[in-house]
């Protein structure tokens, strides 16, 4: 596909109207084409689901189920997208979710009820993010190494706290959030949190100074520094943000599964990175799309759902997931090749 | 507290063998004048009385799961019970290389007997052989070594039997239901034990032609995966009569999904024997009606066997001079009727 002109962009895909491109092309900026592609994939999946299992798939309950299951990993992915846009990576998200969920479900926090559990999950998440951020921003550590170390130690600590046991939540107000009675206009509260995190994440990345600085740091850290951005502080904030998202996700997982276990959040880091990449976020930094990431999560969750409804086994599901990642990236190369 | 149940596997086998021994003993005694005194009853058997000091080297798993944690717990508690047993415990490990190193250290320390639950039975066969060649008998716990030369005694669970007994329990409950449907929530599919559990279940169901297995999904032995996969299964199967879930830990998640979906139109059978499952069965307030055991008390029995090996004794109730070479624990079905008996063995 040839590009007639390159209208100025600010990473959001908003194209300035200049002479040359037809109106539809201005409307459909690069990012929009990408989003449409992902929506197309999602629509195709919905079609497949609807044809193979019309009763079970096209059912309100199933829609609620898919969105609920996407919520936990979805919130993690929003945080991960910010980190990747800045040129970093956070391998510790799954381990932080595990640590936050077991710490928040210990007997001690259950005595403080709903607030105690929510507060602990978020504090632990942010705390881990702070350690990551300080190591990377001020300890000059490579993000890959620093967060790999956090992955190992947070998982270890989670195992130590639980002693391998499953910590069942006994606080009714927490459990009730996952019940059908708590749905707002048919939407589960977990999904509302996911939607709120997505909207806030999109606004922050695309409409604030913080977001522009994040893109700038990821595009060229040295140029960003010369432009007066405090790159180190920006990096610190981004890992804090990722930790915060993990804390929120841990709370959602506690509500969903009704327990804390050291195996929680297994392989979230890879799922979140995969979703961000098929959503069009560059692994090298400088460009990112919250909506793309969220669509990536929804695509994965929908595949899992369709496969389970058709009683296909997990090995087939994993193969399909790999194929989707490859296909999505290849399709993007064709529809939005500028790099 | 675990004595009764931990010996259960032994006793079941013992009952059959000793019945035979008594019969042959009686017939031979009629013609024998009693000149040969080498009868089984005179052999020393292991009991609770302190005997020769034994040092047991224990290399267990990393306790990242309720059942594995219970295994290490059972072994340590049983060792503490005996004043004549000293236990050298290595740090639990899921890492093959690390565990090989740990076992080599125990060999160098010249422990009297080794009890090993290998991270990977195949990969640790060589170090088992090494210990046996060094004259240290090995009690192989649960995950079996590749070669019988690598252990003196194997004690473990019966994965095939779990599936079989679960199928029989469900079959009996549903035998009067025409066109009954069952579904299966399996464990980690890349483990051999999962395949054995499913095979036993499928074979058991063949006895009940009115029952059809309509769906099977594999979870990962975790609460999170149990919840996610069960939620999908419930959505896929709007109508079924029974569910077999391979593992009580992932069952915590599965029960949560069932509760969230507001379903109570089927019966559920769990697997392993977690305390939470026992409590739910006793309360009888939900779908969980029974669980098939994979008893973690086998670790306590492994210590008993190691002690007997170290002291050169046999097993009470068996005619043989030596302890058996293999002991397979029975996968008993625990339901409301007998749950009290098993409550103390439930793991958290």
XYZ file of C-alpha atoms in Angstrom:
687
model
C 0.000 0.000 0.000
C 1.457 3.337 -0.959
C 1.320 6.374 1.227
C 0.607 9.559 -0.720
C 1.515 11.933 2.044
C 2.543 11.619 5.626
C 0.335 13.912 7.598
C 1.783 15.030 10.927
C 0.844 12.740 13.733
C 1.191 12.730 17.428
C 0.978 9.038 18.039
C -2.772 8.988 18.338
C -3.398 8.533 14.671
C -5.093 11.889 14.428
C -4.308 13.126 10.987
C -4.160 16.805 10.243
C -6.157 17.691 7.140
C -3.689 18.654 4.443
C -3.975 18.752 0.709
C -3.776 15.484 -1.105
C -5.340 12.559 0.667
C -9.015 11.892 0.030
C -11.337 12.528 2.919
C -11.773 8.857 3.880
C -8.029 8.512 4.179
C -7.828 11.392 6.552
C -10.555 9.875 8.611
C -8.910 6.481 8.574
C -5.535 7.305 10.002
C -3.017 4.576 10.439
C -4.187 3.716 13.924
C -7.775 3.558 12.801
C -6.937 1.069 10.074
C -5.212 -1.035 12.719
C -8.169 -0.781 15.065
C -10.535 -1.687 12.244
C -8.409 -4.708 11.392
C -8.587 -5.907 14.976
C -12.321 -5.244 15.086
C -12.567 -7.271 11.880
C -10.734 -10.187 13.484
C -12.995 -9.932 16.513
C -16.078 -9.803 14.283
C -14.863 -12.861 12.384
C -14.422 -14.698 15.670
C -17.899 -13.702 16.799
C -19.206 -15.015 13.488
C -17.390 -18.322 13.971
C -18.699 -18.568 17.527
C -22.204 -17.724 16.408
C -22.184 -20.302 13.618
C -20.637 -23.143 15.627
C -22.558 -22.608 18.864
C -25.483 -20.281 18.148
C -27.270 -20.951 21.434
C -24.361 -20.916 23.840
C -22.218 -18.227 22.208
C -24.770 -15.563 21.274
C -26.113 -15.407 24.785
C -26.036 -12.476 27.187
C -24.481 -14.657 29.861
C -21.698 -15.645 27.532
C -20.972 -12.037 26.631
C -20.805 -11.240 30.340
C -18.511 -14.235 30.843
C -16.080 -13.283 28.070
C -15.836 -9.688 29.280
C -15.400 -10.774 32.904
C -12.627 -13.156 31.986
C -10.922 -10.445 29.955
C -11.090 -7.944 32.825
C -8.219 -9.142 35.017
C -5.647 -9.564 32.260
C -7.102 -6.498 30.499
C -6.285 -4.170 33.389
C -2.740 -5.598 33.523
C -2.385 -5.056 29.772
C -3.300 -1.360 29.995
C -0.427 -0.833 32.457
C 1.889 -2.960 30.341
C 1.083 -0.878 27.241
C 2.327 2.284 28.959
C 5.581 0.585 29.930
C 6.148 -0.770 26.417
C 5.360 2.614 24.834
C 8.188 4.084 26.933
C 10.562 1.502 25.485
C 10.544 -0.664 28.599
C 9.107 -4.047 29.548
C 7.562 -5.398 32.741
C 8.051 -9.135 33.155
C 6.911 -9.076 36.758
C 3.182 -8.348 36.250
C 2.008 -11.938 36.796
C 4.151 -12.340 39.898
C 2.955 -8.990 41.289
C -0.663 -10.071 40.763
C 0.135 -13.300 42.623
C 1.879 -11.532 45.513
C -0.804 -8.844 45.809
C -3.577 -11.443 45.739
C -2.059 -13.666 48.430
C -1.091 -10.775 50.647
C -4.566 -9.305 50.335
C -6.224 -12.605 51.222
C -4.217 -13.454 54.340
C -6.272 -13.956 57.467
C -5.021 -10.642 58.842
C -6.434 -8.566 55.984
C -9.701 -10.499 55.964
C -10.350 -9.179 59.466
C -10.388 -5.676 57.990
C -12.899 -6.763 55.378
C -13.431 -5.249 51.947
C -11.336 -2.130 52.480
C -8.455 -4.086 53.988
C -8.279 -6.451 51.041
C -8.605 -3.735 48.379
C -6.090 -1.492 50.142
C -3.529 -4.275 50.615
C -3.792 -5.419 46.995
C -3.182 -1.900 45.696
C -0.407 -1.079 48.171
C 1.455 -4.298 47.361
C 1.051 -3.673 43.615
C 2.269 -0.093 43.828
C 5.065 -1.131 46.202
C 6.412 -3.683 43.743
C 6.078 -1.118 40.951
C 8.058 1.340 43.064
C 10.895 -1.141 43.515
C 10.930 -1.845 39.761
C 10.847 1.861 38.983
C 13.637 2.807 41.378
C 15.883 -0.004 40.128
C 15.313 0.985 36.504
C 15.223 4.771 36.777
C 17.834 5.381 39.440
C 19.713 2.062 39.602
C 20.260 2.247 35.825
C 19.168 -1.355 35.487
C 17.844 -2.755 32.219
C 14.028 -3.159 32.609
C 14.228 -6.766 31.428
C 16.636 -7.675 34.241
C 15.052 -5.605 36.994
C 11.549 -6.939 36.364
C 12.883 -10.477 35.887
C 14.358 -10.212 39.382
C 11.014 -8.934 40.647
C 9.245 -11.847 38.928
C 11.409 -14.346 40.808
C 11.308 -12.680 44.206
C 7.602 -11.774 44.166
C 6.677 -15.355 43.244
C 8.984 -16.625 45.978
C 7.468 -14.304 48.545
C 3.955 -15.261 47.459
C 4.859 -18.925 47.955
C 6.363 -18.169 51.355
C 3.285 -16.280 52.530
C 0.849 -19.000 51.466
C 3.071 -22.019 52.134
C 1.504 -23.453 48.968
C -1.982 -23.225 50.394
C -5.064 -21.783 48.765
C -6.313 -18.839 50.793
C -10.070 -18.839 50.497
C -11.792 -15.465 50.931
C -14.520 -15.393 53.545
C -15.487 -11.712 53.310
C -19.036 -11.615 51.882
C -18.817 -8.040 50.565
C -15.828 -9.005 48.401
C -17.417 -12.207 47.130
C -20.727 -10.485 46.402
C -19.035 -8.250 43.813
C -18.598 -11.330 41.641
C -22.222 -12.437 41.900
C -24.959 -11.768 39.419
C -26.849 -9.585 41.917
C -24.074 -7.028 41.733
C -24.415 -6.477 37.966
C -25.133 -2.878 36.986
C -27.573 -2.817 34.040
C -26.421 -6.332 33.196
C -22.743 -5.404 33.350
C -20.565 -7.171 35.945
C -18.684 -4.753 38.248
C -15.378 -6.301 37.151
C -16.125 -5.297 33.574
C -16.991 -1.764 34.683
C -13.597 -1.480 36.386
C -11.916 -2.811 33.240
C -13.810 -0.282 31.093
C -12.916 2.575 33.450
C -9.220 1.619 33.460
C -9.288 1.433 29.648
C -10.910 4.858 29.232
C -8.620 6.500 31.779
C -5.603 4.806 30.213
C -6.605 6.021 26.744
C -7.152 9.581 27.966
C -3.853 9.657 29.857
C -1.835 8.289 26.932
C -3.487 10.378 24.206
C -4.669 13.558 25.858
C -2.233 14.479 28.604
C 1.302 15.764 28.989
C 2.122 12.575 30.859
C 1.121 10.533 27.824
C 3.101 12.691 25.401
C 6.151 12.425 27.635
C 5.763 8.639 27.730
C 5.721 8.475 23.929
C 8.674 10.854 23.737
C 10.770 8.782 26.161
C 10.013 5.657 24.175
C 10.704 7.312 20.815
C 14.063 8.757 21.754
C 15.066 9.054 25.380
C 18.000 11.345 24.692
C 15.888 13.734 22.629
C 13.260 13.675 25.352
C 15.884 14.578 27.947
C 17.143 17.453 25.798
C 13.561 18.626 25.394
C 13.405 19.061 29.142
C 11.628 15.882 30.169
C 12.805 14.286 33.398
C 13.235 10.867 31.823
C 14.127 9.090 35.041
C 11.130 10.358 36.938
C 8.904 9.523 33.983
C 10.203 5.940 33.977
C 9.657 5.647 37.736
C 6.029 6.762 37.327
C 5.432 4.272 34.509
C 6.505 1.239 36.540
C 4.452 2.566 39.451
C 1.493 2.745 37.067
C 2.049 -0.828 35.929
C 2.258 -1.950 39.573
C -0.973 -0.084 40.335
C -2.718 -1.879 37.467
C -1.432 -5.209 38.841
C -2.833 -4.330 42.263
C -6.246 -3.538 40.777
C -6.102 -6.736 38.708
C -5.214 -8.746 41.818
C -8.313 -7.417 43.554
C -10.473 -8.296 40.548
C -8.979 -11.784 40.544
C -9.773 -12.187 44.248
C -13.389 -11.227 43.528
C -13.523 -13.577 40.541
C -11.834 -16.669 41.995
C -12.786 -16.075 45.625
C -9.276 -16.851 46.810
C -5.602 -16.012 46.706
C -3.030 -18.517 45.499
C 0.648 -18.203 44.710
C -0.005 -19.590 41.218
C -2.323 -16.675 40.375
C -1.406 -14.550 37.388
C 0.554 -17.366 35.788
C 2.051 -16.202 32.453
C 0.168 -12.879 32.543
C 3.379 -11.146 31.458
C 3.405 -13.022 28.161
C -0.339 -12.631 27.568
C -0.166 -8.903 28.250
C 2.861 -8.393 25.991
C 1.217 -10.460 23.234
C -2.025 -8.461 23.478
C -0.161 -5.148 23.373
C 1.845 -6.222 20.342
C -1.077 -7.455 18.300
C -2.788 -4.214 19.310
C -0.092 -2.353 17.397
C 2.156 -1.160 20.209
C 5.781 -1.164 19.154
C 7.974 -3.344 21.344
C 10.789 -0.865 20.719
C 8.712 1.951 22.177
C 7.473 5.289 20.871
C 4.056 4.165 19.726
C 1.182 2.585 21.539
C -2.536 2.000 21.400
C -4.567 1.291 24.493
C -7.635 0.363 22.452
C -5.571 -2.002 20.309
C -4.224 -3.707 23.430
C -7.705 -4.127 24.847
C -8.958 -5.523 21.539
C -6.010 -7.928 21.642
C -7.118 -9.150 25.062
C -10.706 -9.520 23.854
C -9.566 -11.513 20.818
C -7.616 -13.956 23.010
C -10.464 -14.339 25.475
C -12.998 -14.874 22.703
C -10.851 -17.579 21.116
C -10.588 -19.387 24.441
C -14.339 -19.097 24.863
C -15.174 -20.416 21.399
C -12.767 -23.317 21.797
C -14.183 -24.255 25.184
C -17.756 -24.050 23.883
C -16.802 -26.413 21.063
C -15.027 -28.705 23.543
C -11.625 -28.365 21.893
C -8.662 -29.123 24.132
C -6.071 -26.730 25.489
C -3.274 -27.826 23.147
C -5.352 -26.715 20.158
C -6.125 -23.439 21.945
C -2.429 -22.701 22.414
C -1.621 -23.414 18.776
C -4.433 -21.089 17.691
C -3.197 -18.354 19.993
C 0.267 -18.541 18.448
C -1.194 -18.447 14.954
C -3.312 -15.401 15.815
C -0.281 -13.481 17.090
C 1.648 -14.171 13.890
C -1.335 -13.445 11.629
C -2.242 -10.210 13.399
C 1.290 -8.857 13.193
C 1.593 -9.826 9.524
C -1.757 -8.203 8.687
C -0.699 -5.021 10.459
C 2.521 -4.913 8.484
C 0.466 -4.850 5.286
C -2.232 -2.432 6.358
C -0.092 0.000 8.270
C 3.439 -0.391 7.064
C 5.441 2.675 7.808
C 8.215 1.108 9.847
C -3.806 -38.707 64.173
C -2.994 -39.876 60.685
C -2.034 -43.358 61.722
C -5.269 -45.075 60.847
C -5.565 -43.730 57.339
C -1.901 -43.659 56.445
C -1.674 -47.380 56.940
C -4.855 -47.919 55.003
C -3.075 -48.752 51.787
C -0.898 -51.245 53.587
C -3.734 -52.777 55.515
C -5.919 -53.414 52.497
C -3.127 -55.316 50.832
C -2.165 -56.911 54.110
C -5.648 -58.225 54.742
C -5.671 -60.172 51.491
C -2.129 -61.507 51.791
C -2.368 -62.507 55.454
C -5.690 -64.250 54.890
C -3.856 -66.446 52.419
C -0.974 -66.928 54.829
C -3.279 -68.038 57.624
C -4.975 -70.591 55.378
C -1.747 -72.207 54.182
C -0.422 -72.062 57.725
C -3.391 -74.035 59.028
C -3.244 -76.742 56.400
C 0.479 -77.263 56.769
C 0.318 -77.339 60.556
C -1.923 -80.393 60.503
C 0.823 -82.593 59.189
C 3.784 -80.653 60.536
C 5.129 -81.459 63.977
C 6.308 -77.897 64.383
C 9.977 -78.607 63.816
C 10.451 -75.691 61.444
C 9.861 -72.522 63.457
C 10.465 -70.051 60.633
C 6.860 -68.947 60.582
C 5.929 -65.404 59.711
C 4.698 -64.604 63.188
C 8.193 -64.762 64.641
C 9.681 -62.147 62.335
C 10.454 -58.711 63.718
C 8.001 -56.167 62.414
C 8.185 -52.404 62.646
C 6.102 -50.965 65.447
C 5.992 -47.786 67.501
C 8.549 -49.017 70.059
C 11.926 -47.324 69.688
C 14.482 -49.435 67.873
C 17.782 -48.894 66.122
C 18.559 -45.258 65.297
C 17.811 -44.459 61.644
C 18.777 -41.346 59.706
C 16.363 -40.700 56.835
C 17.293 -38.304 54.048
C 14.173 -36.616 52.645
C 14.104 -34.829 49.291
C 10.590 -33.538 48.720
C 8.800 -31.325 46.238
C 8.493 -27.559 46.249
C 5.247 -26.965 48.097
C 3.536 -24.692 45.574
C 0.256 -26.592 45.720
C -1.931 -27.694 48.624
C -1.354 -31.386 48.044
C 2.435 -31.095 47.712
C 2.550 -28.998 50.856
C 0.598 -31.718 52.655
C 3.119 -34.306 51.415
C 6.046 -32.492 53.061
C 3.980 -31.860 56.191
C 2.988 -35.497 56.544
C 6.575 -36.696 56.147
C 7.979 -34.301 58.733
C 5.230 -34.898 61.294
C 5.607 -38.659 61.009
C 9.387 -38.461 61.413
C 8.975 -36.338 64.551
C 6.777 -39.041 66.025
C 9.620 -41.555 66.216
C 12.356 -41.013 68.785
C 14.643 -43.339 66.817
C 14.368 -41.384 63.550
C 16.510 -38.422 62.581
C 15.471 -36.705 59.379
C 17.743 -34.738 57.076
C 15.386 -32.590 55.018
C 16.444 -30.798 51.836
C 14.708 -27.709 50.592
C 11.718 -28.682 48.449
C 12.434 -28.353 44.757
C 10.754 -28.471 41.369
C 14.104 -28.231 39.666
C 15.651 -31.483 38.462
C 19.266 -30.337 38.612
C 18.842 -28.839 42.064
C 17.236 -31.983 43.416
C 19.981 -34.198 41.989
C 22.519 -32.051 43.847
C 20.516 -32.301 47.055
C 20.257 -36.081 46.851
C 23.981 -36.395 46.130
C 24.655 -34.360 49.261
C 22.454 -36.735 51.255
C 24.344 -39.724 49.781
C 27.646 -38.129 50.805
C 26.308 -37.599 54.303
C 25.727 -41.377 54.370
C 22.115 -41.290 55.502
C 20.688 -44.760 56.219
C 17.633 -44.501 53.955
C 16.461 -42.003 51.330
C 12.872 -40.914 50.747
C 12.525 -39.078 47.417
C 9.568 -37.490 45.686
C 11.303 -36.608 42.424
C 10.583 -33.394 40.527
C 10.685 -35.652 37.476
C 10.838 -39.408 37.975
C 12.546 -40.118 34.658
C 15.180 -37.440 35.040
C 16.109 -38.483 38.576
C 16.481 -42.195 37.869
C 20.276 -41.947 37.641
C 20.693 -40.421 41.069
C 18.344 -43.064 42.490
C 20.615 -45.738 41.004
C 23.622 -43.982 42.461
C 22.124 -44.071 45.950
C 21.193 -47.729 45.650
C 24.728 -48.588 44.462
C 26.096 -46.703 47.451
C 24.110 -49.088 49.623
C 21.418 -46.592 50.593
C 17.928 -48.005 50.026
C 15.580 -45.546 48.344
C 11.898 -45.189 49.083
C 10.468 -43.644 45.908
C 7.427 -41.552 46.709
C 4.664 -41.043 44.130
C 6.377 -39.978 40.884
C 8.052 -43.196 39.865
C 11.644 -43.659 38.721
C 12.269 -45.120 35.284
C 14.045 -48.232 36.551
C 13.072 -50.605 39.376
C 16.784 -50.783 40.181
C 16.668 -47.165 41.293
C 14.462 -47.862 44.306
C 13.957 -50.493 46.958
C 10.313 -49.604 47.483
C 7.790 -47.434 45.667
C 4.729 -46.008 47.377
C 2.313 -43.785 45.560
C -1.204 -43.020 44.525
C -3.453 -44.638 41.989
C -4.330 -42.118 39.331
C -6.118 -44.635 37.157
C -8.025 -45.801 40.239
C -9.122 -42.242 40.998
C -10.815 -42.011 37.627
C -12.247 -45.481 37.906
C -13.727 -44.925 41.358
C -15.089 -41.514 40.414
C -16.804 -43.117 37.424
C -18.249 -45.897 39.583
C -19.602 -43.448 42.144
C -21.206 -41.306 39.440
C -22.411 -44.423 37.613
C -24.205 -45.755 40.664
C -25.841 -42.399 41.345
C -27.038 -42.041 37.756
C -27.810 -45.634 36.856
C -31.544 -44.941 36.803
C -31.207 -41.759 34.770
C -31.769 -42.403 31.073
C -29.359 -40.614 28.703
C -27.315 -39.175 31.550
C -24.575 -36.700 30.634
C -21.318 -36.213 32.512
C -18.507 -33.715 32.012
C -14.903 -33.737 33.137
C -12.703 -30.908 34.375
C -9.234 -32.413 34.034
C -5.908 -31.279 35.445
C -2.767 -30.209 33.610
C -2.897 -32.013 30.285
C 0.861 -32.352 29.869
C 1.139 -34.566 32.947
C 0.998 -38.333 32.570
C -1.145 -38.574 35.701
C -3.892 -36.509 34.067
C -4.071 -38.948 31.168
C -4.264 -41.873 33.615
C -7.076 -40.235 35.580
C -9.043 -39.612 32.391
C -8.394 -43.137 31.111
C -9.657 -44.648 34.371
C -12.720 -42.433 34.252
C -13.538 -43.366 30.657
C -13.019 -47.077 31.346
C -15.224 -46.895 34.430
C -18.020 -45.150 32.547
C -18.134 -48.007 30.004
C -19.928 -50.048 32.680
C -22.860 -47.674 32.468
C -24.202 -47.543 28.897
C -26.826 -44.973 29.836
C -24.108 -42.411 30.617
C -22.323 -40.305 28.012
C -19.302 -38.080 28.598
C -20.200 -34.954 26.644
C -17.333 -32.583 27.399
C -13.843 -32.392 28.852
C -11.679 -29.346 29.496
C -8.221 -29.262 31.062
C -7.371 -26.711 33.756
C -3.990 -26.194 35.442
C -4.479 -27.406 39.003
C -4.926 -23.805 40.145
C -7.913 -21.965 41.548
C -7.710 -19.349 38.816
C -7.709 -21.869 35.978
C -10.393 -23.941 37.716
C -12.697 -20.924 37.858
C -12.027 -19.873 34.258
C -12.410 -23.311 32.670
C -15.447 -24.252 34.732
C -17.200 -21.007 33.829
C -16.711 -21.875 30.147
C -17.857 -25.471 30.629
C -21.031 -24.330 32.358
C -21.745 -21.970 29.502
C -21.120 -24.706 26.937
C -23.202 -27.359 28.677
C -26.597 -26.056 29.614
C -27.725 -29.442 30.840
C -25.724 -32.293 32.400
C -26.033 -34.616 35.372
C -22.579 -35.016 36.858
C -19.140 -33.441 36.871
C -15.829 -35.011 37.788
C -13.092 -32.542 38.723
C -9.571 -34.019 38.972
C -8.289 -31.797 41.753
C -9.781 -30.216 44.861
C -7.494 -27.174 44.712
C -8.742 -26.165 41.272
C -12.111 -27.299 42.626
C -12.169 -24.210 44.858
C -12.249 -22.165 41.654
C -14.661 -24.526 39.936
C -17.127 -24.305 42.831
C -16.850 -20.516 42.696
C -17.757 -20.569 38.986
C -20.691 -22.893 39.667
C -21.931 -20.583 42.397
C -21.536 -17.530 40.151
C -23.500 -19.228 37.393
C -26.204 -20.133 39.915
C -26.197 -23.798 38.888
C -27.167 -26.669 41.182
C -28.716 -29.128 38.739
C -25.929 -31.740 38.836
C -23.700 -33.635 41.239
C -19.972 -33.060 41.469
C -17.155 -35.400 42.481
C -13.760 -33.962 43.351
C -10.292 -35.459 43.566
C -7.343 -35.555 46.023
C -8.940 -34.859 49.434
C -8.649 -31.198 50.430
C -10.063 -30.101 53.777
C -12.327 -27.553 52.085
C -13.781 -30.335 49.926
C -14.399 -32.549 52.969
C -16.137 -29.661 54.734
C -18.334 -28.956 51.717
C -19.252 -32.653 51.453
C -20.109 -32.795 55.144
C -22.204 -29.627 54.967
C -23.967 -31.065 51.889
C -25.117 -27.615 50.873
C -23.823 -27.556 47.315
C -23.184 -29.711 44.276
C -20.045 -31.358 45.692
C -21.148 -34.759 46.942
C -17.916 -36.765 47.053
C -14.182 -36.719 46.385
C -11.833 -39.547 45.366
C -8.670 -39.671 47.438
C -5.118 -39.273 46.356
C -3.927 -39.439 49.938
C -1.021 -37.157 50.948
C -0.674 -39.460 53.961
C 1.379 -41.671 51.615
C 4.326 -39.482 52.661
C 3.872 -40.539 56.290
C 3.699 -44.147 55.151
C 6.916 -43.615 53.173
C 8.640 -42.580 56.405
C 7.245 -45.711 58.112
C 8.630 -47.849 55.298
C 11.991 -46.072 55.378
C 12.246 -46.644 59.122
C 11.391 -50.321 58.717
C 14.026 -50.578 55.975
C 16.629 -48.899 58.176
C 15.873 -51.226 61.065
C 15.689 -54.313 58.843
C 12.121 -55.073 59.792
C 9.027 -56.200 57.952
C 5.509 -54.862 58.024
C 2.993 -55.819 60.656
C 0.294 -58.085 59.301
C 2.366 -59.335 56.377
C 3.973 -62.773 56.350
C 6.985 -61.642 54.336
C 10.272 -60.866 56.060
C 10.775 -57.699 54.083
C 8.680 -54.683 53.274
C 6.949 -54.911 49.845
C 8.588 -53.456 46.750
C 5.533 -51.474 45.716
C 2.601 -50.077 47.637
C -0.242 -48.417 45.738
C -2.585 -46.380 47.881
C -6.279 -46.883 47.405
C -8.341 -44.046 45.936
C -11.234 -44.306 48.332
C -14.426 -42.410 47.622
C -15.229 -40.034 50.450
C -18.847 -38.946 50.647
C -21.201 -37.757 53.347
C -21.368 -41.235 54.918
C -17.668 -41.611 55.710
C -16.296 -38.071 55.586
C -15.776 -37.822 59.352
C -13.291 -40.667 59.240
C -11.126 -38.794 56.725
C -11.547 -35.237 58.006
C -8.216 -35.224 59.862
C -6.302 -36.110 56.678
C -7.728 -33.191 54.694
C -5.104 -30.722 53.515
C -5.440 -26.955 53.334
